mmCIF file of C-alpha atoms in Angstrom:
data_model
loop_
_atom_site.group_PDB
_atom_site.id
_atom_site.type_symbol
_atom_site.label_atom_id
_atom_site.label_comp_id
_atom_site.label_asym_id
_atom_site.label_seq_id
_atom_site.Cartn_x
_atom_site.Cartn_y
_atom_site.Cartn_z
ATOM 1 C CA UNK A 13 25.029 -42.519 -70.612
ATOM 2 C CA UNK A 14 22.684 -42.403 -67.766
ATOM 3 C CA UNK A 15 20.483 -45.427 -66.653
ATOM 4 C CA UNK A 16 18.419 -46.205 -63.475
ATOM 5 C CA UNK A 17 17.652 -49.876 -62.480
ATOM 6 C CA UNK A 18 14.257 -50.437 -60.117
ATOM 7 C CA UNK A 19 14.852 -54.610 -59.757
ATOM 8 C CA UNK A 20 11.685 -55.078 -58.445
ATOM 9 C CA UNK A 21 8.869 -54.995 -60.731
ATOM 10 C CA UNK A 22 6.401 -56.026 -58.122
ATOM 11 C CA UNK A 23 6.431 -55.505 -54.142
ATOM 12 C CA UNK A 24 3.997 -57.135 -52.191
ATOM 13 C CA UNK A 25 3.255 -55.660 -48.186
ATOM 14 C CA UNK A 26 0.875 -55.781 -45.452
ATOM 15 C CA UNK A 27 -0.185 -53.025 -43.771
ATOM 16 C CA UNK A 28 1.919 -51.579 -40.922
ATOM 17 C CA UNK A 29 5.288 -53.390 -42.731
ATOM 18 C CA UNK A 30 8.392 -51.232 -43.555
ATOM 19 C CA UNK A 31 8.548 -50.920 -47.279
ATOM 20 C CA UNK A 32 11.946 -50.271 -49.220
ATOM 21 C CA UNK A 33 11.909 -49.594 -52.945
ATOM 22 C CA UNK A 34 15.200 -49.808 -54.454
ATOM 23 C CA UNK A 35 16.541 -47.952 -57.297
ATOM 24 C CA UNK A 36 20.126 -47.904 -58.329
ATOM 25 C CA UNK A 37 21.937 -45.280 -60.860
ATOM 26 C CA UNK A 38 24.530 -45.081 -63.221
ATOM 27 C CA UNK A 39 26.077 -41.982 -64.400
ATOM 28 C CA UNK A 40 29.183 -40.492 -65.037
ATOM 29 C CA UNK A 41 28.375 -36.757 -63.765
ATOM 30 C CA UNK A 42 26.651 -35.716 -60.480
ATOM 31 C CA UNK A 43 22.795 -36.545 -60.310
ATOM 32 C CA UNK A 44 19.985 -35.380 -59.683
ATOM 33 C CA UNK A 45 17.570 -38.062 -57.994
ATOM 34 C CA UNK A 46 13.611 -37.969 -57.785
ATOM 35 C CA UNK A 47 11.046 -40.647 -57.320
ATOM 36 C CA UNK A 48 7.743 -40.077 -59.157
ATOM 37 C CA UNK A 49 4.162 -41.923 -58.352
ATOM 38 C CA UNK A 50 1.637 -42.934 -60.430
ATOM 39 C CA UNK A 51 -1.523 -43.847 -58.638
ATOM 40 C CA UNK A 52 -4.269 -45.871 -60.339
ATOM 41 C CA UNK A 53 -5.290 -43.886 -63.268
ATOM 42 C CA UNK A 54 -3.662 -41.024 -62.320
ATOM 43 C CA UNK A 55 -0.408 -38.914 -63.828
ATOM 44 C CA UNK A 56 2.666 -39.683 -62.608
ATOM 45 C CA UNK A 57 3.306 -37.004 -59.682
ATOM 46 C CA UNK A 58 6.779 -35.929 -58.228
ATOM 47 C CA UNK A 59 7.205 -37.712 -54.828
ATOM 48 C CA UNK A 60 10.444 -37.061 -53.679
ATOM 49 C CA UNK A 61 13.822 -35.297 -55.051
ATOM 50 C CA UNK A 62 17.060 -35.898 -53.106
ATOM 51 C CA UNK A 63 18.206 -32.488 -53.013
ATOM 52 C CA UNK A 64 15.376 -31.457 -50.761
ATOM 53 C CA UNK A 65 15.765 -34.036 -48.143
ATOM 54 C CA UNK A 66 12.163 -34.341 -47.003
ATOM 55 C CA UNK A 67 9.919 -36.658 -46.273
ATOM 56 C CA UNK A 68 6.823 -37.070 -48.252
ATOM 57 C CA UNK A 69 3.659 -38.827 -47.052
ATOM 58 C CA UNK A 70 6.372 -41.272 -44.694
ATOM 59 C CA UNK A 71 8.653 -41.895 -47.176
ATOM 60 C CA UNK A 72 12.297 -40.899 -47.260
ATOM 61 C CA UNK A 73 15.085 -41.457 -49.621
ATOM 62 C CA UNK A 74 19.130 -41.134 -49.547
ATOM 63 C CA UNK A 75 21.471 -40.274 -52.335
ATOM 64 C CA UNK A 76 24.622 -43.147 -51.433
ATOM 65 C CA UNK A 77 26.924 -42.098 -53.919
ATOM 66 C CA UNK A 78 29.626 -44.628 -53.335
ATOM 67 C CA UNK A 79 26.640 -47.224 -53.566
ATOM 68 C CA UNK A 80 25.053 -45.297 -56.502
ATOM 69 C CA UNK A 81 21.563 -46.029 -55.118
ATOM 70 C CA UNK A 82 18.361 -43.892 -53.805
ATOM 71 C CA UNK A 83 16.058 -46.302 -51.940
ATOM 72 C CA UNK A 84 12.676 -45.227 -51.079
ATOM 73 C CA UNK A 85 11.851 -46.381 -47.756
ATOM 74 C CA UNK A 86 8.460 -45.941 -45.459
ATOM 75 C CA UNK A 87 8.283 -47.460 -41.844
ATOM 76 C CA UNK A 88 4.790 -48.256 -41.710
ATOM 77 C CA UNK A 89 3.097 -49.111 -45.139
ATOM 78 C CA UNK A 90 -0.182 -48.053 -45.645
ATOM 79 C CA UNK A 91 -2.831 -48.933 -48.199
ATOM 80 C CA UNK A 92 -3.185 -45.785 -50.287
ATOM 81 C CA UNK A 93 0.628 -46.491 -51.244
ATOM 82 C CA UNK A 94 -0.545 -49.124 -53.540
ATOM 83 C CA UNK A 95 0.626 -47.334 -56.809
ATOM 84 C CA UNK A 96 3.283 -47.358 -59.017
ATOM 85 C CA UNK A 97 6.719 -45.627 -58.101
ATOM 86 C CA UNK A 98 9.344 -45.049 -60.644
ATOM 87 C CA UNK A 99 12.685 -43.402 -60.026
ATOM 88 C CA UNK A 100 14.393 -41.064 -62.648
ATOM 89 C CA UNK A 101 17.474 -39.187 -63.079
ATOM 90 C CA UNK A 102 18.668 -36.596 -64.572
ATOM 91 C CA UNK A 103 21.610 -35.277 -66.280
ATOM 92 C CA UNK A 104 22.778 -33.157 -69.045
ATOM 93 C CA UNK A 105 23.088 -34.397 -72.277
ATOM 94 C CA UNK A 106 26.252 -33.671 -74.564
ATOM 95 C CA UNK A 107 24.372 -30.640 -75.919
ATOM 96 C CA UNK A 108 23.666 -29.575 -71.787
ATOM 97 C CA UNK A 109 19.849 -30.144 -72.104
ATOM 98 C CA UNK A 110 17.905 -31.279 -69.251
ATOM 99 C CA UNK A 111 16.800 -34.645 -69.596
ATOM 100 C CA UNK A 112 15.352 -37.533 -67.418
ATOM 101 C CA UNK A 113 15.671 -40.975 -67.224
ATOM 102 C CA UNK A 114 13.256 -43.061 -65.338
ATOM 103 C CA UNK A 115 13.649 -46.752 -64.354
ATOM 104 C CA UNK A 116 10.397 -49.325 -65.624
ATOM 105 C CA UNK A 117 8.902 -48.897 -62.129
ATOM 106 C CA UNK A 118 7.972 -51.200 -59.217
ATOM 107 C CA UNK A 119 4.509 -51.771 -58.354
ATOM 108 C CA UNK A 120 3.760 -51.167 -54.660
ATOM 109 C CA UNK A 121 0.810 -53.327 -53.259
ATOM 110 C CA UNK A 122 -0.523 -52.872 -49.439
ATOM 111 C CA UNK A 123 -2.810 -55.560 -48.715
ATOM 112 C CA UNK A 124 -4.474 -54.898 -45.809
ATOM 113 C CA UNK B 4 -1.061 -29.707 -62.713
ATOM 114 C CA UNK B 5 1.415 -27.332 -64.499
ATOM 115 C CA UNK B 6 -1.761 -26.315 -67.163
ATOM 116 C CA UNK B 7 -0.737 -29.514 -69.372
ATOM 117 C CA UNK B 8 -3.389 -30.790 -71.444
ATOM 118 C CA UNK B 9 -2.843 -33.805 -74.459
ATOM 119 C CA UNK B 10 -5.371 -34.537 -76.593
ATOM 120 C CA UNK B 11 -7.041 -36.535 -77.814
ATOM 121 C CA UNK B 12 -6.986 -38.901 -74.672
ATOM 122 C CA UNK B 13 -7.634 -41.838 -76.148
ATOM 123 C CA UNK B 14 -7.808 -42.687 -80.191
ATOM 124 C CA UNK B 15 -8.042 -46.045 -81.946
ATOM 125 C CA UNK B 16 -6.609 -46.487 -85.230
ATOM 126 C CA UNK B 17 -5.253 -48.934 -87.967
ATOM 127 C CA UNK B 18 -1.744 -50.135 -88.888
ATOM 128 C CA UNK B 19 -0.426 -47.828 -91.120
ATOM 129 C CA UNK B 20 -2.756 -44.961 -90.566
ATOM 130 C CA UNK B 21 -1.211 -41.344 -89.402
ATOM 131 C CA UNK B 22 -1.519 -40.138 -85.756
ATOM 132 C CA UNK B 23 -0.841 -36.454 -84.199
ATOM 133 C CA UNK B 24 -0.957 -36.062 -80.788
ATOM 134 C CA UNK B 25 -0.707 -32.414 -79.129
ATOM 135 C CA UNK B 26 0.675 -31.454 -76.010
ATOM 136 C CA UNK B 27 -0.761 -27.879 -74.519
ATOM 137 C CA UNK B 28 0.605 -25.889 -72.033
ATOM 138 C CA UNK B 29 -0.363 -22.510 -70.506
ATOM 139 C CA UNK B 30 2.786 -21.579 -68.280
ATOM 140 C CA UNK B 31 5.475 -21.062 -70.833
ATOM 141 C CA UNK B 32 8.247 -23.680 -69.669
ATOM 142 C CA UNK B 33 11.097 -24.075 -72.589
ATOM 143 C CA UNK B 34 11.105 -27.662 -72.286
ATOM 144 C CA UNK B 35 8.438 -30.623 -73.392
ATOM 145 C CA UNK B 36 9.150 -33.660 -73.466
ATOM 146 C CA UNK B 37 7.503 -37.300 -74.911
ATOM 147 C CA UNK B 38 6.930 -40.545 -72.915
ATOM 148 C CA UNK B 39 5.520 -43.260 -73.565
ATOM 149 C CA UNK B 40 4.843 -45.841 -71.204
ATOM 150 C CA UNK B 41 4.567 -49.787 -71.159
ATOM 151 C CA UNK B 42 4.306 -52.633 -68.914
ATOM 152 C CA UNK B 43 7.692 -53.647 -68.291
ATOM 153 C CA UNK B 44 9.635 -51.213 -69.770
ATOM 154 C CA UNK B 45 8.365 -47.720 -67.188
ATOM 155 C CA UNK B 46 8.389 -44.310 -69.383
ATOM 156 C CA UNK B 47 10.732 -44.029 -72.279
ATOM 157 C CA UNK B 48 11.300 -40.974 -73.868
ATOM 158 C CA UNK B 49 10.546 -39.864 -77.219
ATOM 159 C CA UNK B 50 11.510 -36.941 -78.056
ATOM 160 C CA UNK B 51 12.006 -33.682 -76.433
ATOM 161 C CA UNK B 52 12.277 -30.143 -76.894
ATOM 162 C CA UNK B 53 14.222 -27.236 -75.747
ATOM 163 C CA UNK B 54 12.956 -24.407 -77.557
ATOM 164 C CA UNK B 55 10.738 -23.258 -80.151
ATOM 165 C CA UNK B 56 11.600 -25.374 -83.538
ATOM 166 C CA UNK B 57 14.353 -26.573 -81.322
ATOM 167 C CA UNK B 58 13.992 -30.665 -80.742
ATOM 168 C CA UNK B 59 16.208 -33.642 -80.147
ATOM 169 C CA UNK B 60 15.812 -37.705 -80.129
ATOM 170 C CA UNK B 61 15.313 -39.396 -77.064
ATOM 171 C CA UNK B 62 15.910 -43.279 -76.597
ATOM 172 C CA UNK B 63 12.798 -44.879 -78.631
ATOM 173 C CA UNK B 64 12.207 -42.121 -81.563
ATOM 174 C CA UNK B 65 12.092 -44.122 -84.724
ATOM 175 C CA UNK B 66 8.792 -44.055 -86.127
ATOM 176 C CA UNK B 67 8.394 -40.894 -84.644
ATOM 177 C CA UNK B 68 8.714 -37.284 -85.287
ATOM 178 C CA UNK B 69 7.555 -33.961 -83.279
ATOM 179 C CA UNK B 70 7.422 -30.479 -83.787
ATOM 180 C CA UNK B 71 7.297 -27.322 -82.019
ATOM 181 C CA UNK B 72 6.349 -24.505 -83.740
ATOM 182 C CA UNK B 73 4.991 -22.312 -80.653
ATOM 183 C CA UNK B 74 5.903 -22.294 -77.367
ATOM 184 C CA UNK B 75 2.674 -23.815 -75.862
ATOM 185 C CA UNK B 76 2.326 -26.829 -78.599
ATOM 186 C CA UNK B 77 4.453 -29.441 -78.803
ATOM 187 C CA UNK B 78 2.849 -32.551 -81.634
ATOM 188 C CA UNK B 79 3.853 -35.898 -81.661
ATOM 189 C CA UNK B 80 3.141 -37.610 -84.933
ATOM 190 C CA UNK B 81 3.296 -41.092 -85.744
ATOM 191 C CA UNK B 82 3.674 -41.250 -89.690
ATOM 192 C CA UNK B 83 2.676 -45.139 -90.014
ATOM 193 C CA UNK B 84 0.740 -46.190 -86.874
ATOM 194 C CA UNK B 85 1.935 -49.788 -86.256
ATOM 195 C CA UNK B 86 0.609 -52.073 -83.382
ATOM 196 C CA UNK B 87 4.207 -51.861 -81.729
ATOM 197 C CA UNK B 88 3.136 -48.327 -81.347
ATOM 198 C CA UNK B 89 0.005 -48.963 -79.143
ATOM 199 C CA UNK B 90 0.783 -47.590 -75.600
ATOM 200 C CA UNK B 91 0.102 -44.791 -73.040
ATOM 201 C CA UNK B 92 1.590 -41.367 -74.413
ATOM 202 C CA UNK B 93 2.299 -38.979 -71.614
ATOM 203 C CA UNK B 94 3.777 -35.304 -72.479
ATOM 204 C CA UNK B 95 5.932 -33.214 -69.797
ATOM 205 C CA UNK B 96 7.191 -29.870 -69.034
ATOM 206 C CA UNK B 97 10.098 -28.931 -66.733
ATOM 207 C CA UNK B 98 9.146 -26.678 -64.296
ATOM 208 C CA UNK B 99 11.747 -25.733 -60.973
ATOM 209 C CA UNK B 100 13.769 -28.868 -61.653
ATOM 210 C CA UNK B 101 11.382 -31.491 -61.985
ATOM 211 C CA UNK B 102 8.544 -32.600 -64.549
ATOM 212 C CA UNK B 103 5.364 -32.252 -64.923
ATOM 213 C CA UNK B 104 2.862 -34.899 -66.760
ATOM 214 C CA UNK B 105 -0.076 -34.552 -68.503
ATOM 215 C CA UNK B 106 -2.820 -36.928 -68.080
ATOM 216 C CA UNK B 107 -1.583 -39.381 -70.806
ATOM 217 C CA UNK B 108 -3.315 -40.457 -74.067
ATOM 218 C CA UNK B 109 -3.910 -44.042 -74.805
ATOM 219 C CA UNK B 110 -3.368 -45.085 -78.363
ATOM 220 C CA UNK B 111 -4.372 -48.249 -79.389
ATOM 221 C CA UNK B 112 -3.036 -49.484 -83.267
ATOM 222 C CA UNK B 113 -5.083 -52.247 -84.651
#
């Protein structure tokens, strides 16, 4: 089974503060890692995926195997972060479809 | 935006009533895929599909039942709306290894 624990349901920031999101994982296979945003009203949008390694409007994220965790991190918050981030995994299921798994999200607020 | 559209995009109804939402897409990805999402609990899925009349159960599917009978359309249908139902429906496609969401529809069960 594959499951994805955010234990933060709300994060509270001011501007200019590093920010870490935490996410940790658990499956039996080798992931694959994203982090998805959902800005007020908005669809939820792709962020970040590990396997890329890039850095997306500031924020980074590592794959730590041996820790099973992806953390999103940003040095400097800003205020148009406020939003909500949810990160997913995905596997195979026993049939080998594709299939993700998200967490129940942390909601990001900048206060200014 | 992946050309997903759901409709409708928001519907009220009654307990017990039926409910069909579609999911449309113009770019011809294999998979779709239910959500729905709640306070507290992020995006659960539904049900998904990898193929034409080809679907499977996802973690929250009782009460629920889908169909894909074309490649662009994939329905979601509630049989018996019930007030444990009411939440924010949100339909996905896989593109180049990762999803993409529609724009949600909010069903509200009174």
């Amino acid at each position: 089974a594959q499951r994805v624990t955010q234990p933060e349901k709300l994060l509270s920031v001011f501007k200019g503060a590093p920010v870490e999101l935490k996410c940790n994982y658990s499956y039996s296979g080798s992931p694959e890692l994203f982090w998805y945003v959902q800005y007020s009203r908005q669809r939820l949008q792709l962020l970040l995926r590990h396997i890329s390694r890039e850095s997306i409007k500031g924020f980074t994220a590592d794959l730590n195997k041996g820790e099973t965790s992806f953390h999103l991190k940003k040095p400097f918050a800003q205020e148009e972060d406020s939003a909500m981030y949810y990160c997913a995994l995905s596997g195979l299921t026993g049939g080998s479809n594709y299939k993700l798994t998200f967490g129940k999200g942390t909601l990001l607020t900048v206060n200014p | 935006d992946a050309g997903i559209t759901q409709s409708p995009r928001h519907k009220v109804t009654e307990t017990g009533t039926p409910v069909t939402l579609r999911c449309h897409q113009t770019e011809n990805h294999r998979y779709m895929y239910w959500y729905r999402q709640d306070p507290g609990h992020g995006l659960r899925l539904i049900h998904y599909s990898y193929g034409v009349k080809d679907t499977d159960k996802g973690e929250v599917s009782d009460g629920y039942s889908v169909s894909r009978s074309k490649t662009e359309d994939f329905l979601l249908t509630l049989e018996s709306a019930t007030s444990s139902q009411t939440s924010v429906y949100f339909c996905a496609v896989r593109g180049t290894g990762e999803l993409f969401f529609g724009e949600g529809s909010r069903l509200t069960v009174l």
